[in-house]
Coordinates of C-alpha atoms in Angstrom, one line a residue:
M183 CA 4.5 -29.7 -9.8
E184 CA 7.2 -28.3 -7.5
L185 CA 7.6 -25.3 -9.8
L186 CA 3.9 -24.6 -9.5
L187 CA 3.9 -24.9 -5.7
Q188 CA 7.0 -22.6 -5.5
T189 CA 5.2 -20.1 -7.7
L190 CA 2.2 -20.2 -5.4
L191 CA 4.4 -19.7 -2.4
N192 CA 6.2 -16.7 -4.0
G193 CA 2.8 -15.2 -4.8
L194 CA 1.6 -15.7 -1.3
L195 CA 4.7 -14.0 0.2
M196 CA 4.4 -11.0 -2.1
S197 CA 0.7 -10.6 -1.4
G198 CA 1.4 -9.4 2.1
I199 CA 3.1 -6.3 0.8
Y200 CA 0.3 -5.7 -1.7
A201 CA -2.3 -6.1 1.0
L202 CA -0.6 -3.7 3.4
V203 CA -0.4 -0.9 0.7
A204 CA -3.9 -1.6 -0.6
T205 CA -5.4 -1.6 2.9
G206 CA -4.1 1.9 3.3
L207 CA -5.7 3.0 0.1
A208 CA -9.0 1.3 1.0
L209 CA -8.9 3.0 4.4
S210 CA -8.5 6.5 3.0
L211 CA -11.2 5.8 0.3
G212 CA -13.6 4.2 2.7
V213 CA -13.3 6.6 5.6
V214 CA -12.2 9.9 4.2
G215 CA -13.9 9.3 0.9
I216 CA -11.2 10.5 -1.4
V217 CA -9.3 8.7 -4.3
N218 CA -5.7 9.3 -3.4
F219 CA -3.5 8.9 -6.5
A220 CA -0.5 10.0 -4.3
H221 CA -0.8 7.0 -2.0
G222 CA 2.1 5.2 -3.4
E223 CA 4.4 8.2 -2.9
F224 CA 4.2 7.6 0.9
L225 CA 5.6 4.1 0.1
M226 CA 8.3 5.7 -2.0
M227 CA 9.2 8.1 0.8
G228 CA 9.4 5.2 3.3
A229 CA 11.8 3.3 0.9
F230 CA 14.1 6.3 0.6
L231 CA 14.0 7.0 4.3
S232 CA 15.2 3.4 4.8
Y233 CA 17.9 3.8 2.2
L234 CA 19.2 7.1 3.7
L235 CA 19.3 5.8 7.2
F236 CA 21.1 2.7 6.1
A237 CA 23.5 4.4 3.7
F238 CA 24.6 7.3 5.9
R239 CA 23.9 6.1 9.5
G240 CA 24.0 2.3 9.1
V241 CA 20.6 2.0 10.6
D242 CA 19.1 -1.5 10.2
P243 CA 15.8 -1.5 8.2
L244 CA 14.1 -3.3 11.1
L245 CA 14.8 -0.1 13.2
S246 CA 13.7 2.1 10.3
L247 CA 10.2 0.6 10.4
G248 CA 9.1 2.6 13.5
L249 CA 10.7 5.8 12.1
A250 CA 8.9 5.3 8.8
F251 CA 5.6 4.7 10.5
L252 CA 5.9 8.0 12.4
A253 CA 7.3 10.0 9.5
A254 CA 4.7 8.8 7.1
F255 CA 1.9 9.4 9.6
L256 CA 3.2 13.0 10.1
V257 CA 3.5 13.6 6.3
G258 CA 0.0 12.1 5.8
A259 CA -1.5 14.3 8.5
L260 CA 0.1 17.4 7.0
T261 CA -1.1 16.4 3.6
Y262 CA -4.6 16.0 4.9
Y263 CA -4.7 19.4 6.6
G264 CA -2.9 21.3 3.9
L265 CA -4.4 19.7 0.7
I266 CA -7.1 17.1 1.3
R267 CA -9.2 18.9 3.9
P268 CA -9.9 22.0 1.7
V269 CA -11.3 19.8 -1.2
L270 CA -13.4 17.3 0.7
Q271 CA -16.6 19.0 -0.5
A272 CA -15.2 19.6 -4.0
P273 CA -16.2 17.4 -7.0
E274 CA -14.4 14.1 -7.2
L275 CA -12.6 15.1 -10.4
N276 CA -11.0 18.0 -8.5
Q277 CA -9.9 15.7 -5.7
M278 CA -8.4 13.2 -8.1
L279 CA -6.6 15.9 -10.1
L280 CA -5.2 17.3 -6.8
T281 CA -3.8 14.0 -5.6
F282 CA -2.5 13.1 -9.1
G283 CA -0.7 16.4 -9.2
L284 CA 0.8 15.7 -5.8
S285 CA 2.0 12.4 -7.0
I286 CA 3.8 14.0 -10.0
L287 CA 5.3 16.7 -7.7
L288 CA 6.7 14.1 -5.2
Q289 CA 8.0 11.9 -8.0
N290 CA 9.9 14.7 -9.7
L291 CA 11.1 16.0 -6.3
A292 CA 12.6 12.6 -5.7
L293 CA 14.1 12.5 -9.1
L294 CA 15.8 15.9 -8.4
L295 CA 17.1 14.7 -5.1
F296 CA 18.2 11.1 -5.8
G297 CA 18.3 10.8 -9.6
A298 CA 16.6 8.0 -11.6
D299 CA 18.9 5.2 -10.4
T300 CA 17.4 2.5 -8.2
R301 CA 18.8 2.2 -4.6
V302 CA 18.9 -1.0 -2.6
V303 CA 19.2 -1.5 1.1
A304 CA 21.5 -4.5 1.6
P305 CA 21.7 -5.6 5.3
P306 CA 23.7 -8.8 6.0
Y307 CA 20.6 -10.9 6.1
Q308 CA 19.2 -9.7 2.7
G309 CA 20.2 -12.9 0.9
A310 CA 19.4 -15.3 3.8
A311 CA 17.2 -18.2 2.9
F312 CA 16.2 -21.6 4.0
H313 CA 14.5 -24.7 2.5
L314 CA 11.1 -26.0 3.5
G315 CA 11.4 -29.5 2.0
P316 CA 11.8 -28.9 -1.8
F317 CA 10.8 -25.2 -1.5
F318 CA 13.1 -22.2 -1.3
V319 CA 12.0 -19.4 1.0
G320 CA 13.8 -16.1 1.3
A321 CA 14.1 -14.8 4.9
V322 CA 13.3 -11.2 3.9
P323 CA 10.1 -12.0 1.9
L324 CA 8.9 -14.3 4.7
G325 CA 9.6 -11.7 7.4
A326 CA 7.9 -9.0 5.3
F327 CA 4.8 -11.3 4.9
L328 CA 4.6 -12.1 8.6
L329 CA 5.1 -8.4 9.5
S330 CA 2.4 -7.4 7.1
L331 CA 0.1 -10.0 8.5
A332 CA 0.7 -8.8 12.0
L333 CA 0.0 -5.2 11.1
L334 CA -3.2 -6.1 9.3
L335 CA -4.4 -8.1 12.3
G336 CA -3.5 -5.2 14.6
L337 CA -5.5 -2.8 12.4
H338 CA -8.4 -5.2 12.4
A339 CA -8.3 -5.3 16.2
F340 CA -8.1 -1.5 16.3
L341 CA -11.1 -1.1 14.1
T342 CA -13.2 -3.6 16.0
R343 CA -12.3 -3.1 19.6
V344 CA -10.9 0.4 20.2
P345 CA -13.4 3.2 20.5
L346 CA -11.5 5.4 18.0
G347 CA -11.4 2.6 15.5
L348 CA -15.1 2.0 15.9
A349 CA -15.6 5.7 15.3
M350 CA -13.7 5.3 12.0
R351 CA -16.0 2.5 11.0
A352 CA -19.1 4.5 11.9
V353 CA -17.9 7.5 9.8
A354 CA -17.2 5.2 6.9
Q355 CA -20.8 3.8 7.0
N356 CA -22.6 7.1 7.6
R357 CA -20.9 10.5 7.5
L358 CA -23.7 12.4 9.1
A359 CA -25.1 10.3 11.9
P360 CA -21.8 9.9 13.9
G361 CA -21.7 13.7 14.3
L362 CA -25.0 13.6 16.1
L363 CA -23.4 11.2 18.6
G364 CA -20.4 13.5 19.4
I365 CA -17.9 11.9 17.0
E366 CA -15.5 14.4 15.6
A367 CA -15.3 13.6 11.9
E368 CA -12.2 15.8 11.3
R369 CA -10.3 13.8 13.9
V370 CA -11.4 10.5 12.4
Y371 CA -10.4 11.7 8.9
L372 CA -7.0 12.8 10.1
L373 CA -6.3 9.5 11.8
A374 CA -7.5 7.4 8.8
F375 CA -5.4 9.4 6.3
G376 CA -2.4 9.2 8.6
L377 CA -2.7 5.5 9.2
A378 CA -3.1 4.9 5.4
A379 CA 0.1 6.8 4.8
S380 CA 2.0 5.0 7.6
L381 CA 1.0 1.6 6.3
A382 CA 2.4 2.6 2.9
G383 CA 5.6 4.0 4.6
I384 CA 6.2 0.7 6.4
A385 CA 5.7 -1.2 3.1
G386 CA 8.3 1.1 1.5
V387 CA 10.9 0.0 4.1
M388 CA 10.2 -3.6 3.3
L389 CA 10.5 -3.0 -0.4
S390 CA 13.8 -1.2 -0.1
V391 CA 15.3 -4.5 1.0
M392 CA 13.1 -6.9 -1.1
L393 CA 13.3 -4.9 -4.3
Y394 CA 14.6 -1.4 -4.5
A395 CA 13.8 2.3 -3.8
S396 CA 13.2 4.5 -6.8
P397 CA 11.2 7.7 -7.5
T398 CA 8.7 5.8 -9.6
V399 CA 8.1 2.7 -7.4
G400 CA 5.3 4.4 -5.6
F401 CA 3.2 5.0 -8.7
A402 CA 3.5 1.4 -9.7
F403 CA 2.1 0.3 -6.3
T404 CA -0.6 2.9 -6.5
L405 CA -1.9 1.3 -9.7
K406 CA -1.6 -2.2 -8.2
S407 CA -3.5 -1.0 -5.1
F408 CA -6.3 0.4 -7.2
A409 CA -6.6 -2.9 -9.0
I410 CA -6.8 -4.7 -5.6
V411 CA -9.3 -2.3 -4.1
A412 CA -11.5 -2.5 -7.2
L413 CA -11.4 -6.3 -7.1
A414 CA -12.2 -6.3 -3.4
G415 CA -14.9 -3.7 -3.6
L416 CA -14.3 0.0 -3.0
G417 CA -13.7 0.6 0.7
N418 CA -14.1 -3.1 1.6
L419 CA -11.2 -3.9 3.9
K420 CA -12.2 -7.5 4.3
G421 CA -11.8 -8.2 0.6
V422 CA -8.3 -6.6 0.3
V423 CA -6.3 -9.7 1.5
P424 CA -7.8 -12.2 -0.9
A425 CA -7.8 -9.7 -3.8
S426 CA -4.1 -9.1 -3.0
F427 CA -3.3 -12.8 -3.3
V428 CA -5.2 -13.0 -6.6
L429 CA -3.1 -10.2 -8.1
A430 CA 0.2 -11.4 -6.6
L431 CA -0.5 -15.0 -7.8
A432 CA -1.4 -13.8 -11.3
E433 CA 1.8 -11.9 -11.5
A434 CA 3.9 -14.9 -10.2
L435 CA 2.2 -17.3 -12.7
V436 CA 2.8 -14.9 -15.6
S437 CA 6.4 -14.3 -14.7
T438 CA 7.1 -18.0 -14.3
Y439 CA 5.2 -19.7 -17.2
L440 CA 4.8 -17.2 -20.0
P441 CA 7.7 -16.5 -22.4
G442 CA 9.0 -13.0 -21.6
G443 CA 6.6 -13.1 -18.7
G444 CA 8.7 -10.5 -16.8
G445 CA 7.6 -7.9 -19.3
L446 CA 4.0 -8.9 -19.1
V447 CA 3.8 -8.6 -15.3
E448 CA 3.2 -4.9 -15.5
A449 CA 0.1 -5.5 -17.6
V450 CA -1.4 -8.0 -15.2
F451 CA -2.8 -5.5 -12.7
F452 CA -4.4 -3.5 -15.5
L453 CA -6.2 -6.7 -16.6
V454 CA -7.3 -7.4 -13.0
L455 CA -8.5 -3.8 -12.7
F456 CA -10.4 -4.0 -15.9
L457 CA -12.1 -7.3 -15.0
A458 CA -12.9 -6.0 -11.5
L459 CA -14.6 -2.9 -13.0
V460 CA -16.6 -4.9 -15.5
A461 CA -17.8 -7.3 -12.7
R462 CA -18.7 -4.3 -10.6
A463 CA -20.7 -2.8 -13.5
W464 CA -22.6 -6.0 -14.0
R465 CA -23.5 -6.3 -10.3
E466 CA -24.8 -2.7 -10.3
A467 CA -26.7 -3.1 -13.6

């Protein structure tokens, strides 16, 4: 019983990172209306930014969070203006091929710069942990979960109380009517895409301490985010958190209870994605 509860706790803590990355993908999909296969590469860049600052300047990852937010937002804004904006009216296949090509380009660029080896940011508190009764809780996973929760709550407050956030929701619901009310759609698209990138960048800093930084870590989280978004409903921000917990819990249970479960974890999100798409097809039939 204790092993099961510990597994549930581990899944809960990991779900915060998943929800943060998937929320960014849902934001760009729901507001901008584009399927961004390069979303995980913003996470990868955040992870390597954290590694470089720590390895060469001794900057604590906690201080890297703000820099990663700003850097990822800037890269996301430039990506929107340079690549996404010209294809907003193009067929969806063209959009997907563009972002998939961008993902491959950024992955190979990272391979050229850093090699294929994984890099870990190891601040003094990386291995810190404490016990909650019979349960073992790592300080870094718990801190990452709480920070992710705070960011998601802040995003919710922004979308429901701030005029610019309300404009984003309006554009997501109807792309034509907000323009009649004086809302600049281009400004909203830029903000949404930049925020999506910045959320992934912050998650990358957390992952550089919790797991590692590597050129391919972003693509893995892109796939997981797609599974979560499909399970939650395309563009549905409210469903991202419970869907993230479902995926994280499924991975934790497989890793703990199935023989060789560590190798099967990678297939879990594909199964979740498949079941989500089947359920969606049944609802629309």
